[in-house]
Short mmCIF file of C-alpha atoms in Angstrom, two decimals:
data_model
loop_
_atom_site.label_atom_id
_atom_site.label_comp_id
_atom_site.label_asym_id
_atom_site.label_seq_id
_atom_site.Cartn_x
_atom_site.Cartn_y
_atom_site.Cartn_z
CA MET V 1 6.66 43.20 -62.69
CA LYS V 2 8.66 40.07 -62.00
CA LEU V 3 12.38 39.37 -62.21
CA ASN V 4 13.40 35.73 -62.32
CA TYR V 5 16.60 34.38 -60.79
CA LYS V 6 18.48 34.19 -64.07
CA GLU V 7 17.62 37.80 -64.99
CA TYR V 8 18.47 39.03 -61.51
CA LYS V 9 21.87 37.37 -61.50
CA ASN V 10 22.57 38.70 -65.00
CA LYS V 11 21.88 42.25 -63.79
CA VAL V 12 23.95 41.86 -60.62
CA LYS V 13 26.88 40.58 -62.67
CA GLY V 14 26.39 43.45 -65.12
CA CYS V 15 26.39 45.91 -62.24
CA PHE V 16 29.72 44.92 -60.75
CA LEU V 17 31.35 44.22 -64.09
CA GLY V 18 30.25 47.68 -65.25
CA LYS V 19 31.64 49.10 -62.02
CA ASN V 20 35.01 47.47 -62.65
CA ILE V 21 35.13 48.61 -66.29
CA GLY V 22 34.14 52.22 -65.60
CA GLY V 23 36.41 52.55 -62.60
CA THR V 24 39.34 51.19 -64.58
CA LEU V 25 38.64 53.52 -67.50
CA GLY V 26 38.55 56.60 -65.31
CA ALA V 27 41.44 55.72 -63.01
CA PRO V 28 44.26 57.52 -64.88
CA PHE V 29 42.38 60.84 -64.88
CA GLU V 30 41.30 60.94 -61.23
CA CYS V 31 41.96 64.33 -59.60
CA TYR V 32 42.77 66.06 -62.91
CA ARG V 33 40.86 68.92 -64.51
CA GLY V 34 40.11 69.24 -68.19
CA VAL V 35 37.86 68.18 -71.03
CA TYR V 36 39.15 65.02 -72.69
CA ASP V 37 38.43 62.97 -75.78
CA ILE V 38 39.06 59.35 -74.88
CA ASP V 39 37.17 56.38 -76.27
CA PHE V 40 38.84 53.39 -74.57
CA PHE V 41 41.27 52.41 -71.83
CA MET V 42 44.43 54.49 -71.67
CA GLN V 43 46.51 52.05 -69.61
CA ASP V 44 47.52 48.41 -69.42
CA VAL V 45 44.45 46.58 -68.09
CA SER V 46 45.75 43.01 -68.23
CA SER V 47 45.95 43.10 -64.44
CA PRO V 48 43.15 44.37 -62.18
CA VAL V 49 43.25 47.99 -61.06
CA PRO V 50 42.62 48.43 -57.31
CA ASN V 51 39.50 50.49 -56.69
CA ASP V 52 38.15 51.51 -53.29
CA ASP V 53 34.73 52.14 -54.89
CA LEU V 54 34.35 48.40 -55.31
CA ASP V 55 36.41 46.86 -52.54
CA LEU V 56 34.73 48.84 -49.73
CA GLN V 57 31.48 47.14 -50.65
CA LEU V 58 33.00 43.80 -49.65
CA VAL V 59 32.88 45.02 -46.05
CA TRP V 60 29.13 45.67 -46.28
CA LEU V 61 28.56 42.31 -47.97
CA SER V 62 30.39 40.57 -45.15
CA ALA V 63 28.27 42.43 -42.60
CA ILE V 64 25.08 41.21 -44.29
CA GLU V 65 26.42 37.66 -44.54
CA HIS V 66 27.22 37.49 -40.83
CA GLU V 67 24.64 39.78 -39.24
CA GLY V 68 21.62 39.35 -41.52
CA LYS V 69 19.22 42.00 -42.72
CA ASN V 70 19.03 43.85 -39.43
CA VAL V 71 22.30 45.71 -39.84
CA ASP V 72 22.18 49.40 -39.00
CA SER V 73 24.68 52.25 -38.91
CA ARG V 74 26.17 51.06 -35.61
CA VAL V 75 26.84 47.56 -36.95
CA LEU V 76 28.26 48.95 -40.19
CA ALA V 77 30.52 51.30 -38.24
CA GLU V 78 31.91 48.35 -36.29
CA TYR V 79 32.72 46.50 -39.50
CA TRP V 80 34.19 49.72 -40.92
CA GLU V 81 36.51 50.14 -37.97
CA ASN V 82 37.64 46.51 -38.07
CA TYR V 83 38.10 45.92 -41.79
CA VAL V 84 38.85 49.21 -43.54
CA SER V 85 42.56 49.94 -43.49
CA ALA V 86 42.33 53.35 -45.15
CA VAL V 87 43.03 56.23 -42.78
CA ILE V 88 42.72 59.16 -45.19
CA SER V 89 39.93 61.68 -45.73
CA GLU V 90 36.40 60.83 -44.61
CA TYR V 91 37.22 57.14 -44.34
CA GLY V 92 39.78 57.74 -41.62
CA THR V 93 37.77 60.44 -39.87
CA GLY V 94 34.77 58.15 -39.55
CA LYS V 95 36.98 55.41 -38.13
CA ASN V 96 38.66 57.72 -35.67
CA ASN V 97 35.40 59.20 -34.45
CA PHE V 98 33.84 55.79 -33.92
CA ALA V 99 36.95 54.53 -32.11
CA MET V 100 36.56 57.47 -29.71
CA GLY V 101 32.97 56.49 -28.93
CA ILE V 102 31.24 58.88 -31.36
CA MET V 103 28.35 56.96 -32.90
CA PRO V 104 26.74 57.44 -36.33
CA PRO V 105 25.42 59.78 -37.60
CA LEU V 106 27.79 62.03 -35.63
CA SER V 107 30.77 59.87 -36.62
CA GLY V 108 30.28 61.09 -40.16
CA TYR V 109 29.84 64.72 -39.21
CA MET V 110 32.21 65.73 -36.43
CA ARG V 111 35.68 67.07 -37.35
CA ASN V 112 35.11 65.84 -40.90
CA GLU V 113 35.91 68.36 -43.63
CA ASN V 114 35.25 65.67 -46.26
CA ARG V 115 31.79 64.75 -44.99
CA GLU V 116 30.14 65.99 -48.20
CA SER V 117 32.58 64.35 -50.58
CA ASN V 118 32.32 61.24 -52.74
CA GLY V 119 33.19 58.33 -50.48
CA ALA V 120 29.63 57.09 -49.85
CA TRP V 121 27.70 57.36 -53.11
CA ILE V 122 30.46 55.45 -54.89
CA ARG V 123 29.81 52.31 -52.82
CA THR V 124 26.02 52.02 -53.11
CA GLU V 125 25.76 49.15 -55.59
CA ILE V 126 25.71 46.53 -52.85
CA TRP V 127 22.48 48.01 -51.47
CA ALA V 128 20.90 48.38 -54.90
CA CYS V 129 21.60 44.73 -55.70
CA LEU V 130 20.47 43.41 -52.33
CA CYS V 131 17.32 45.56 -52.52
CA ALA V 132 16.63 45.13 -56.24
CA GLY V 133 13.36 46.81 -57.18
CA ASN V 134 12.90 48.27 -53.68
CA PRO V 135 14.41 51.77 -53.80
CA ALA V 136 13.00 52.72 -50.40
CA LEU V 137 14.87 49.86 -48.74
CA ALA V 138 18.03 50.57 -50.75
CA ALA V 139 17.83 54.23 -49.70
CA THR V 140 17.51 53.20 -46.04
CA TYR V 141 20.60 51.01 -46.13
CA ALA V 142 22.48 53.69 -48.08
CA TYR V 143 21.69 56.13 -45.27
CA TYR V 144 22.96 53.68 -42.63
CA ASP V 145 26.10 53.24 -44.74
CA ALA V 146 26.80 56.88 -45.58
CA CYS V 147 26.36 58.34 -42.11
CA VAL V 148 29.26 56.24 -40.81
CA ASP V 149 31.71 58.66 -42.45
CA HIS V 150 29.60 61.33 -44.21
CA SER V 151 26.93 63.91 -43.58
CA GLY V 152 24.77 66.33 -45.57
CA GLU V 153 25.34 66.03 -49.31
CA GLY V 154 27.57 63.03 -48.70
CA ILE V 155 24.46 61.20 -47.50
CA TYR V 156 21.94 62.69 -49.93
CA SER V 157 24.08 61.69 -52.92
CA ALA V 158 24.36 58.09 -51.66
CA VAL V 159 20.61 57.83 -51.09
CA PHE V 160 19.90 59.26 -54.55
CA ILE V 161 22.25 56.86 -56.36
CA ALA V 162 21.18 53.79 -54.36
CA ALA V 163 17.49 54.42 -55.02
CA ALA V 164 18.03 54.97 -58.75
CA GLU V 165 20.21 51.87 -59.06
CA SER V 166 17.70 49.73 -57.18
CA ALA V 167 14.86 50.89 -59.41
CA ALA V 168 17.01 50.19 -62.49
CA PHE V 169 16.38 46.47 -62.03
CA PHE V 170 12.84 47.12 -63.32
CA GLU V 171 13.04 50.52 -65.05
CA SER V 172 15.37 51.67 -67.82
CA ASP V 173 14.19 55.21 -68.62
CA ALA V 174 16.80 57.69 -67.39
CA ASN V 175 14.34 60.45 -66.53
CA GLU V 176 12.12 58.12 -64.55
CA LEU V 177 15.09 56.72 -62.63
CA ILE V 178 16.35 60.22 -61.86
CA ASN V 179 12.91 61.14 -60.57
CA ILE V 180 12.84 58.06 -58.36
CA GLY V 181 16.23 58.92 -56.89
CA LEU V 182 15.23 62.56 -56.31
CA SER V 183 12.08 61.50 -54.47
CA TYR V 184 14.20 60.28 -51.54
CA ILE V 185 16.26 63.42 -50.93
CA PRO V 186 15.36 66.96 -49.72
CA LYS V 187 13.96 69.43 -52.21
CA ASP V 188 16.50 72.09 -51.22
CA CYS V 189 19.69 70.00 -51.20
CA ALA V 190 22.57 70.63 -53.62
CA THR V 191 22.53 67.06 -54.95
CA ARG V 192 19.02 67.69 -56.24
CA GLY V 193 20.12 71.09 -57.56
CA SER V 194 22.99 69.62 -59.56
CA ALA V 195 20.80 66.88 -61.01
CA GLU V 196 18.13 69.33 -62.07
CA LEU V 197 20.71 71.70 -63.54
CA VAL V 198 22.16 68.95 -65.71
CA ARG V 199 18.77 67.71 -66.82
CA ASN V 200 17.71 71.24 -67.73
CA CYS V 201 20.86 71.66 -69.81
CA PHE V 202 20.07 68.45 -71.66
CA GLU V 203 16.48 69.46 -72.31
CA MET V 204 17.62 72.87 -73.60
CA GLY V 205 19.96 71.25 -76.09
CA ASP V 206 23.28 72.32 -74.52
CA SER V 207 26.38 70.35 -75.41
CA TRP V 208 27.80 68.13 -72.68
CA GLN V 209 30.81 70.45 -72.48
CA THR V 210 28.53 73.42 -71.80
CA ALA V 211 26.60 71.44 -69.21
CA ARG V 212 29.85 70.48 -67.51
CA LYS V 213 30.97 74.10 -67.32
CA LYS V 214 27.62 75.25 -65.93
CA LEU V 215 27.67 72.41 -63.40
CA LEU V 216 31.18 73.07 -62.11
CA THR V 217 30.50 76.81 -62.00
CA ALA V 218 27.40 76.33 -59.86
CA TYR V 219 28.83 73.45 -57.80
CA PRO V 220 32.64 73.64 -57.88
CA SER V 221 34.66 70.48 -57.29
CA SER V 222 37.89 70.33 -55.34
CA PHE V 223 39.07 67.14 -57.08
CA GLY V 224 40.27 68.89 -60.22
CA GLU V 225 42.29 71.27 -58.07
CA ILE V 226 44.40 68.43 -56.67
CA GLY V 227 46.25 67.32 -59.80
CA GLY V 228 45.71 70.29 -62.09
CA GLU V 229 46.00 69.56 -65.80
CA TRP V 230 46.63 65.97 -66.79
CA GLN V 231 50.08 65.54 -68.32
CA GLY V 232 49.90 61.86 -69.19
CA THR V 233 53.66 61.44 -69.41
CA GLU V 234 53.69 57.81 -68.26
CA LEU V 235 50.59 56.77 -70.16
CA VAL V 236 51.36 58.40 -73.48
CA ALA V 237 54.34 56.14 -74.05
CA ALA V 238 52.10 53.08 -73.65
CA CYS V 239 49.20 54.34 -75.75
CA GLU V 240 48.71 55.01 -79.42
CA LYS V 241 47.22 58.39 -78.75
CA CYS V 242 47.10 60.96 -76.03
CA PRO V 243 43.63 62.29 -75.25
CA ALA V 244 43.08 65.80 -76.51
CA GLN V 245 42.60 68.13 -73.59
CA GLN V 246 40.82 71.44 -73.49
CA LYS V 247 42.18 73.60 -70.70
CA ASP V 248 39.75 75.43 -68.50
CA LYS V 249 40.96 77.69 -65.75
CA ASP V 250 37.84 79.74 -65.10
CA ILE V 251 36.02 77.30 -62.82
CA PRO V 252 35.48 78.89 -59.38
CA ALA V 253 37.55 77.73 -56.43
CA ALA V 254 35.87 74.96 -54.46
CA THR V 255 35.38 74.36 -50.77
CA HIS V 256 37.65 71.43 -49.99
CA GLY V 257 35.66 68.24 -49.48
CA TYR V 258 32.39 69.56 -50.89
CA ASP V 259 32.34 67.36 -53.97
CA ALA V 260 29.27 65.12 -54.08
CA PRO V 261 26.86 67.48 -55.91
CA ALA V 262 29.25 68.16 -58.79
CA HIS V 263 30.06 64.49 -59.31
CA VAL V 264 26.49 63.26 -59.20
CA GLY V 265 25.93 65.84 -61.93
CA ILE V 266 28.82 64.42 -63.97
CA VAL V 267 27.33 60.92 -63.70
CA LEU V 268 24.12 62.34 -65.17
CA ILE V 269 26.00 64.10 -67.97
CA GLY V 270 27.50 60.81 -69.08
CA TRP V 271 24.14 59.08 -68.74
CA LEU V 272 21.95 61.61 -70.57
CA TRP V 273 24.32 62.64 -73.36
CA GLY V 274 25.47 59.04 -73.74
CA GLY V 275 21.93 58.03 -74.58
CA GLY V 276 22.20 54.68 -72.80
CA ASP V 277 25.17 53.55 -74.91
CA PHE V 278 27.49 51.91 -72.38
CA GLY V 279 30.86 52.82 -73.89
CA LYS V 280 29.88 56.32 -74.97
CA SER V 281 28.39 57.08 -71.56
CA ILE V 282 31.33 56.02 -69.39
CA CYS V 283 33.74 57.80 -71.76
CA LEU V 284 31.72 61.02 -71.46
CA ALA V 285 31.81 60.78 -67.66
CA THR V 286 35.58 60.31 -67.81
CA ASN V 287 35.97 63.13 -70.33
CA CYS V 288 34.54 65.56 -67.79
CA GLY V 289 37.59 65.08 -65.55
CA GLU V 290 37.59 65.47 -61.72
CA ASP V 291 36.87 62.23 -59.76
CA THR V 292 36.77 60.16 -62.91
CA ASP V 293 37.07 56.62 -61.57
CA CYS V 294 34.06 57.28 -59.33
CA THR V 295 31.82 58.90 -61.95
CA ALA V 296 32.59 56.40 -64.72
CA GLY V 297 32.48 53.48 -62.29
CA THR V 298 29.08 54.37 -60.84
CA LEU V 299 27.61 55.08 -64.27
CA GLY V 300 29.06 51.81 -65.53
CA ALA V 301 27.36 49.99 -62.67
CA LEU V 302 24.01 51.67 -63.25
CA LEU V 303 24.06 50.89 -66.96
CA GLY V 304 25.27 47.39 -66.14
CA ILE V 305 22.10 46.85 -64.11
CA ILE V 306 19.92 48.11 -66.96
CA LEU V 307 21.72 46.13 -69.67
CA GLY V 308 22.77 43.08 -67.66
CA GLU V 309 26.03 41.27 -68.23
CA ASN V 310 24.69 39.89 -71.50
CA GLY V 311 24.00 43.39 -72.76
CA LEU V 312 27.45 44.83 -72.06
CA PRO V 313 29.56 45.27 -75.23
CA GLN V 314 32.17 42.55 -75.75
CA LYS V 315 34.73 45.24 -76.52
CA TRP V 316 34.53 46.48 -72.95
CA LYS V 317 34.14 43.11 -71.25
CA LYS V 318 37.17 41.68 -73.03
CA GLY V 319 39.19 44.83 -72.47
CA CYS V 320 39.11 44.75 -68.66
CA SER V 321 40.14 42.16 -66.11
CA GLU V 322 37.33 40.61 -64.08
CA LYS V 323 39.62 40.15 -61.10
CA ILE V 324 39.09 42.32 -58.04
CA ALA V 325 42.18 43.96 -56.57
CA THR V 326 41.69 45.55 -53.16
CA CYS V 327 43.48 48.56 -51.74
CA THR V 328 41.63 49.68 -48.59
CA LEU V 329 40.84 46.46 -46.74
CA ARG V 330 42.35 44.33 -43.99
CA HIS V 331 41.67 40.74 -44.91
CA ASP V 332 40.95 37.75 -42.72
CA LEU V 333 38.68 34.72 -42.88
CA LEU V 334 35.61 36.71 -41.88
CA LEU V 335 35.90 39.24 -44.68
CA GLY V 336 36.59 36.59 -47.29
CA ALA V 337 37.17 38.92 -50.23
CA PRO V 338 36.32 37.34 -53.61
CA ALA V 339 38.91 37.09 -56.34
CA THR V 340 36.61 37.88 -59.25
CA VAL V 341 33.44 39.77 -60.10
CA SER V 342 31.73 36.41 -60.70
CA GLU V 343 32.49 35.28 -57.14
CA LEU V 344 31.23 38.59 -55.78
CA CYS V 345 28.04 38.19 -57.81
CA ASP V 346 27.44 34.69 -56.44
CA ARG V 347 27.77 35.91 -52.87
CA VAL V 348 25.45 38.87 -53.39
CA VAL V 349 22.75 36.78 -55.02
CA LYS V 350 22.77 34.34 -52.10
CA GLN V 351 21.99 37.19 -49.69
CA PHE V 352 19.11 38.70 -51.66
CA PRO V 353 16.41 36.57 -49.99
CA VAL V 354 17.79 37.49 -46.56
CA VAL V 355 17.64 41.24 -47.13
CA SER V 356 14.52 41.50 -49.26
CA SER V 357 12.25 39.19 -47.27
#
């Protein structure tokens, strides 16, 4: 199969635009537990919503632009230490370990209670786009990336998502893409277990709500324990309706920081039960609660690759700012953060021949 320049750029733009849309949709519900019923943005989206899922990828893009295709985990860790301002959770632990002379992959493992959380698989789109149609190469870069501040399931989840997203430039069937992603991770890992659980639920005809409950029972998430039930007091005043919420208090307690398996499963719930419909899919991912900006954002990116910018519904494109607002980066001339998704797309496309050759 061949992908011409125009088609490739259309898919890259769709990827990052979908990322921005999904991340913005899910942002108000991050760290809350419940089953919701939303069908569009619940906040003012006239201005861009800062999202670490997207802005962290600007660091990796800069590394490729200045170091070429031969970047590895050591090079990425150096860029991480210099340009990521966040000091919380796995981000900060990876930085601190590297600053003390602990190299990847140990920088992502040692003293890191969040090493199997969500910080790596949420930033894989850059590798998928730079390695379009080459899931093995995308998986390799995703490993180099993830081990800077993650280990175990934190890495497996990133490799799985990166491989599936890379293959999505040439394949659109959800089951085939899931199989491709699974082929790059261990047979006994929890990320594979959560994916297979969700797919089995879908094949058995379970509702998405039932699949969610089975998933979070088998692979509990600590994100929904942070904020509890969403109250929506600030958002309700600005919205025509408040999302209906079903309470659920019988999900088992989670191990703090062990979150990647559950959230990869939620991405698949939105994807499978959404049937490839962009808006329905990202809303379903958000309606599952937990780390909603990450699940809806990643699913939005994946579907954006499949559909391309031209295939994204106007309702969603017009409803979300294309500007990129950063929240975890230290800027200077080297980093050169773009102001819009279009500018990001142009920079990524220029680097494709460097990485893929």
